[in-house]
Amino acid sequence: MKLVIGCDQGALELKEHVKEVLKEFSDITVEDVGTYTTDSVDYPDIAEKICEKITSGQADRGIALCGTGIGISIACNKVKGIRAALCHNVFTARMSRQHNDANVLAMGGRDISFGPATEMVQVWVKEEFLGGRHERRVNKIMEIQDK
Ligand code: RB5
């Protein structure tokens, strides 16, 4: 799987940690679209970079990080085809894949500590969409963007 990851200055340390976690998966490649320093940036710009990689097919899924995860998840969800899930624990990370087929995991660098983030990422990259009734619901979500 090809993963794209990005953050604003509020989640720089979490992004570096997540990249370390992802190194344990030999079947996952990671592209980091920034930011790379603690200089202030605007999270919507990072969201666009992440989502462009996914919608163009250059990445299968993404991980989007800002201080709270709120702003960057809202921005990602403005992009057609993106289902970004702001998750706070392993349960929500797992459900976002099983029930929502989330293609972006969002987390807050000022919210989630490294321990929970490790488990969330490990679960999220491996968990599969369950389909069935959930597929009907996800299809309805995607129809809303076309109205
Ligand atoms: C940046 O200070 C902060 O607003 C951002 O990281 C994020 O928390 C926004 O939702």
PDB file of C-alpha atoms and ligand atoms in Angstrom:
ATOM      1  CA  MET A   1       0.000   0.000   0.000  1.00  0.00           C
ATOM      2  CA  LYS A   2       1.134   3.505  -0.824  1.00  0.00           C
ATOM      3  CA  LEU A   3       0.508   5.939   2.021  1.00  0.00           C
ATOM      4  CA  VAL A   4       0.820   9.715   1.978  1.00  0.00           C
ATOM      5  CA  ILE A   5       1.339  11.590   5.229  1.00  0.00           C
ATOM      6  CA  GLY A   6       1.282  15.278   6.065  1.00  0.00           C
ATOM      7  CA  CYS A   7       1.008  17.619   9.029  1.00  0.00           C
ATOM      8  CA  ASP A   8       1.108  21.226  10.097  1.00  0.00           C
ATOM      9  CA  GLN A   9       3.487  22.558  12.728  1.00  0.00           C
ATOM     10  CA  GLY A  10       1.139  21.347  15.468  1.00  0.00           C
ATOM     11  CA  ALA A  11       1.836  17.722  14.692  1.00  0.00           C
ATOM     12  CA  LEU A  12       5.402  17.609  13.410  1.00  0.00           C
ATOM     13  CA  GLU A  13       6.610  15.283  16.178  1.00  0.00           C
ATOM     14  CA  LEU A  14       3.615  13.000  15.781  1.00  0.00           C
ATOM     15  CA  LYS A  15       4.244  12.769  12.038  1.00  0.00           C
ATOM     16  CA  GLU A  16       7.854  11.704  12.609  1.00  0.00           C
ATOM     17  CA  HIS A  17       6.675   9.137  15.158  1.00  0.00           C
ATOM     18  CA  VAL A  18       4.021   7.741  12.801  1.00  0.00           C
ATOM     19  CA  LYS A  19       6.636   7.398  10.043  1.00  0.00           C
ATOM     20  CA  GLU A  20       8.763   5.322  12.440  1.00  0.00           C
ATOM     21  CA  VAL A  21       5.764   3.125  13.250  1.00  0.00           C
ATOM     22  CA  LEU A  22       5.079   2.579   9.553  1.00  0.00           C
ATOM     23  CA  LYS A  23       8.636   1.308   8.974  1.00  0.00           C
ATOM     24  CA  GLU A  24       7.600  -1.993  10.567  1.00  0.00           C
ATOM     25  CA  PHE A  25       5.300  -2.670   7.592  1.00  0.00           C
ATOM     26  CA  SER A  26       7.366  -3.917   4.659  1.00  0.00           C
ATOM     27  CA  ASP A  27       4.355  -3.716   2.316  1.00  0.00           C
ATOM     28  CA  ILE A  28       3.775  -0.010   2.973  1.00  0.00           C
ATOM     29  CA  THR A  29       5.587   2.868   1.302  1.00  0.00           C
ATOM     30  CA  VAL A  30       5.240   6.347   2.741  1.00  0.00           C
ATOM     31  CA  GLU A  31       5.399   9.703   0.990  1.00  0.00           C
ATOM     32  CA  ASP A  32       5.770  12.709   3.284  1.00  0.00           C
ATOM     33  CA  VAL A  33       4.300  15.899   1.799  1.00  0.00           C
ATOM     34  CA  GLY A  34       5.354  18.109   4.711  1.00  0.00           C
ATOM     35  CA  THR A  35       5.499  20.271   6.621  1.00  0.00           C
ATOM     36  CA  TYR A  36       9.110  19.639   7.549  1.00  0.00           C
ATOM     37  CA  THR A  37       9.871  22.418  10.048  1.00  0.00           C
ATOM     38  CA  THR A  38       8.195  24.101  13.011  1.00  0.00           C
ATOM     39  CA  ASP A  39       7.519  27.217  10.916  1.00  0.00           C
ATOM     40  CA  SER A  40       3.822  28.033  10.835  1.00  0.00           C
ATOM     41  CA  VAL A  41       1.887  26.744   7.821  1.00  0.00           C
ATOM     42  CA  ASP A  42      -1.814  26.573   6.940  1.00  0.00           C
ATOM     43  CA  TYR A  43      -3.249  23.096   7.410  1.00  0.00           C
ATOM     44  CA  PRO A  44      -5.646  23.385   4.406  1.00  0.00           C
ATOM     45  CA  ASP A  45      -2.587  23.573   2.136  1.00  0.00           C
ATOM     46  CA  ILE A  46      -1.276  20.332   3.596  1.00  0.00           C
ATOM     47  CA  ALA A  47      -4.720  18.732   3.331  1.00  0.00           C
ATOM     48  CA  GLU A  48      -4.825  19.558  -0.374  1.00  0.00           C
ATOM     49  CA  LYS A  49      -1.400  18.002  -0.954  1.00  0.00           C
ATOM     50  CA  ILE A  50      -2.426  14.808   0.830  1.00  0.00           C
ATOM     51  CA  CYS A  51      -5.743  14.509  -0.986  1.00  0.00           C
ATOM     52  CA  GLU A  52      -4.274  15.255  -4.406  1.00  0.00           C
ATOM     53  CA  LYS A  53      -1.969  12.250  -3.998  1.00  0.00           C
ATOM     54  CA  ILE A  54      -4.968  10.044  -3.256  1.00  0.00           C
ATOM     55  CA  THR A  55      -7.392  11.333  -5.880  1.00  0.00           C
ATOM     56  CA  SER A  56      -4.669  11.148  -8.548  1.00  0.00           C
ATOM     57  CA  GLY A  57      -3.950   7.518  -7.641  1.00  0.00           C
ATOM     58  CA  GLN A  58      -0.403   8.194  -6.473  1.00  0.00           C
ATOM     59  CA  ALA A  59      -1.392   7.062  -2.975  1.00  0.00           C
ATOM     60  CA  ASP A  60      -3.965   4.582  -1.733  1.00  0.00           C
ATOM     61  CA  ARG A  61      -4.623   6.225   1.613  1.00  0.00           C
ATOM     62  CA  GLY A  62      -3.395   9.106   3.759  1.00  0.00           C
ATOM     63  CA  ILE A  63      -2.634  10.198   7.279  1.00  0.00           C
ATOM     64  CA  ALA A  64      -3.404  13.861   8.036  1.00  0.00           C
ATOM     65  CA  LEU A  65      -2.214  15.549  11.204  1.00  0.00           C
ATOM     66  CA  CYS A  66      -2.629  18.978  12.754  1.00  0.00           C
ATOM     67  CA  GLY A  67      -2.792  20.260  16.319  1.00  0.00           C
ATOM     68  CA  THR A  68      -6.256  18.886  16.988  1.00  0.00           C
ATOM     69  CA  GLY A  69      -6.823  16.934  13.779  1.00  0.00           C
ATOM     70  CA  ILE A  70     -10.024  18.938  13.375  1.00  0.00           C
ATOM     71  CA  GLY A  71      -8.988  21.524  10.818  1.00  0.00           C
ATOM     72  CA  ILE A  72      -7.096  19.173   8.566  1.00  0.00           C
ATOM     73  CA  SER A  73      -9.905  16.585   8.628  1.00  0.00           C
ATOM     74  CA  ILE A  74     -12.504  19.221   7.735  1.00  0.00           C
ATOM     75  CA  ALA A  75     -10.304  20.398   4.869  1.00  0.00           C
ATOM     76  CA  CYS A  76      -9.682  16.865   3.576  1.00  0.00           C
ATOM     77  CA  ASN A  77     -13.401  16.139   3.593  1.00  0.00           C
ATOM     78  CA  LYS A  78     -13.990  19.018   1.161  1.00  0.00           C
ATOM     79  CA  VAL A  79     -12.173  17.025  -1.523  1.00  0.00           C
ATOM     80  CA  LYS A  80     -14.332  14.779  -3.680  1.00  0.00           C
ATOM     81  CA  GLY A  81     -13.589  11.136  -3.045  1.00  0.00           C
ATOM     82  CA  ILE A  82     -12.030  11.670   0.349  1.00  0.00           C
ATOM     83  CA  ARG A  83     -13.401  10.166   3.540  1.00  0.00           C
ATOM     84  CA  ALA A  84     -11.251  11.537   6.346  1.00  0.00           C
ATOM     85  CA  ALA A  85     -11.907  10.212   9.841  1.00  0.00           C
ATOM     86  CA  LEU A  86     -10.768  12.164  12.884  1.00  0.00           C
ATOM     87  CA  CYS A  87      -9.972   9.417  15.351  1.00  0.00           C
ATOM     88  CA  HIS A  88      -9.113   9.528  19.041  1.00  0.00           C
ATOM     89  CA  ASN A  89      -8.471   5.921  19.976  1.00  0.00           C
ATOM     90  CA  VAL A  90      -8.069   2.397  18.599  1.00  0.00           C
ATOM     91  CA  PHE A  91     -11.827   1.813  18.553  1.00  0.00           C
ATOM     92  CA  THR A  92     -12.596   4.801  16.337  1.00  0.00           C
ATOM     93  CA  ALA A  93      -9.595   4.053  14.113  1.00  0.00           C
ATOM     94  CA  ARG A  94     -10.819   0.490  13.605  1.00  0.00           C
ATOM     95  CA  MET A  95     -14.425   1.525  12.982  1.00  0.00           C
ATOM     96  CA  SER A  96     -13.346   4.173  10.483  1.00  0.00           C
ATOM     97  CA  ARG A  97     -11.997   1.402   8.291  1.00  0.00           C
ATOM     98  CA  GLN A  98     -14.584  -1.313   8.957  1.00  0.00           C
ATOM     99  CA  HIS A  99     -17.693   0.852   8.694  1.00  0.00           C
ATOM    100  CA  ASN A 100     -16.691   4.042   6.865  1.00  0.00           C
ATOM    101  CA  ASP A 101     -13.937   2.879   4.504  1.00  0.00           C
ATOM    102  CA  ALA A 102     -11.982   5.961   5.567  1.00  0.00           C
ATOM    103  CA  ASN A 103      -9.169   6.702   3.156  1.00  0.00           C
ATOM    104  CA  VAL A 104      -7.622   9.340   5.420  1.00  0.00           C
ATOM    105  CA  LEU A 105      -6.834   8.935   9.117  1.00  0.00           C
ATOM    106  CA  ALA A 106      -6.711  12.267  10.935  1.00  0.00           C
ATOM    107  CA  MET A 107      -5.225  12.741  14.393  1.00  0.00           C
ATOM    108  CA  GLY A 108      -4.253  15.654  16.592  1.00  0.00           C
ATOM    109  CA  GLY A 109      -0.617  16.079  17.531  1.00  0.00           C
ATOM    110  CA  ARG A 110      -1.641  18.045  20.632  1.00  0.00           C
ATOM    111  CA  ASP A 111      -4.297  15.489  21.493  1.00  0.00           C
ATOM    112  CA  ILE A 112      -2.954  11.986  20.923  1.00  0.00           C
ATOM    113  CA  SER A 113       0.193  10.746  22.662  1.00  0.00           C
ATOM    114  CA  PHE A 114       2.645   8.432  20.943  1.00  0.00           C
ATOM    115  CA  GLY A 115       1.460   5.206  22.618  1.00  0.00           C
ATOM    116  CA  PRO A 116      -2.164   5.392  21.465  1.00  0.00           C
ATOM    117  CA  ALA A 117      -1.089   6.803  18.105  1.00  0.00           C
ATOM    118  CA  THR A 118       1.127   3.763  17.536  1.00  0.00           C
ATOM    119  CA  GLU A 119      -1.746   1.360  18.104  1.00  0.00           C
ATOM    120  CA  MET A 120      -4.182   3.441  16.084  1.00  0.00           C
ATOM    121  CA  VAL A 121      -1.892   3.497  13.067  1.00  0.00           C
ATOM    122  CA  GLN A 122      -1.078  -0.216  13.345  1.00  0.00           C
ATOM    123  CA  VAL A 123      -4.785  -1.035  13.356  1.00  0.00           C
ATOM    124  CA  TRP A 124      -5.848   1.502  10.730  1.00  0.00           C
ATOM    125  CA  VAL A 125      -3.385   0.421   8.043  1.00  0.00           C
ATOM    126  CA  LYS A 126      -4.397  -3.242   8.332  1.00  0.00           C
ATOM    127  CA  GLU A 127      -8.132  -3.053   8.961  1.00  0.00           C
ATOM    128  CA  GLU A 128     -10.434  -3.766   6.014  1.00  0.00           C
ATOM    129  CA  PHE A 129     -13.797  -2.305   5.009  1.00  0.00           C
ATOM    130  CA  LEU A 130     -16.611  -4.724   5.899  1.00  0.00           C
ATOM    131  CA  GLY A 131     -18.878  -3.775   2.981  1.00  0.00           C
ATOM    132  CA  GLY A 132     -22.479  -5.042   3.052  1.00  0.00           C
ATOM    133  CA  ARG A 133     -24.830  -2.554   4.716  1.00  0.00           C
ATOM    134  CA  HIS A 134     -21.854  -0.293   5.335  1.00  0.00           C
ATOM    135  CA  GLU A 135     -21.210  -0.080   1.615  1.00  0.00           C
ATOM    136  CA  ARG A 136     -24.745   1.191   1.062  1.00  0.00           C
ATOM    137  CA  ARG A 137     -24.180   3.896   3.657  1.00  0.00           C
ATOM    138  CA  VAL A 138     -20.777   4.906   2.330  1.00  0.00           C
ATOM    139  CA  ASN A 139     -22.286   5.103  -1.167  1.00  0.00           C
ATOM    140  CA  LYS A 140     -24.917   7.477   0.214  1.00  0.00           C
ATOM    141  CA  ILE A 141     -22.179   9.643   1.720  1.00  0.00           C
ATOM    142  CA  MET A 142     -20.449   9.842  -1.630  1.00  0.00           C
ATOM    143  CA  GLU A 143     -23.715  10.702  -3.389  1.00  0.00           C
ATOM    144  CA  ILE A 144     -24.108  13.770  -1.171  1.00  0.00           C
ATOM    145  CA  GLN A 145     -20.994  15.319  -2.680  1.00  0.00           C
ATOM    146  CA  ASP A 146     -22.585  15.125  -6.148  1.00  0.00           C
ATOM    147  CA  LYS A 147     -25.785  16.969  -5.175  1.00  0.00           C
TER     148      LYS A 147
HETATM  149  C1  RB5 B   1      -2.645  25.537  14.328  1.00  0.00           C
HETATM  150  O1  RB5 B   1      -2.261  26.354  15.368  1.00  0.00           O
HETATM  151  C2  RB5 B   1      -3.904  24.791  14.685  1.00  0.00           C
HETATM  152  O2  RB5 B   1      -5.001  25.634  14.510  1.00  0.00           O
HETATM  153  C3  RB5 B   1      -4.035  23.553  13.852  1.00  0.00           C
HETATM  154  O3  RB5 B   1      -2.955  22.726  14.078  1.00  0.00           O
HETATM  155  C4  RB5 B   1      -5.270  22.715  14.095  1.00  0.00           C
HETATM  156  O4  RB5 B   1      -5.393  22.391  15.428  1.00  0.00           O
HETATM  157  C5  RB5 B   1      -6.504  23.202  13.503  1.00  0.00           C
HETATM  158  O5  RB5 B   1      -7.571  22.575  13.529  1.00  0.00           O
END
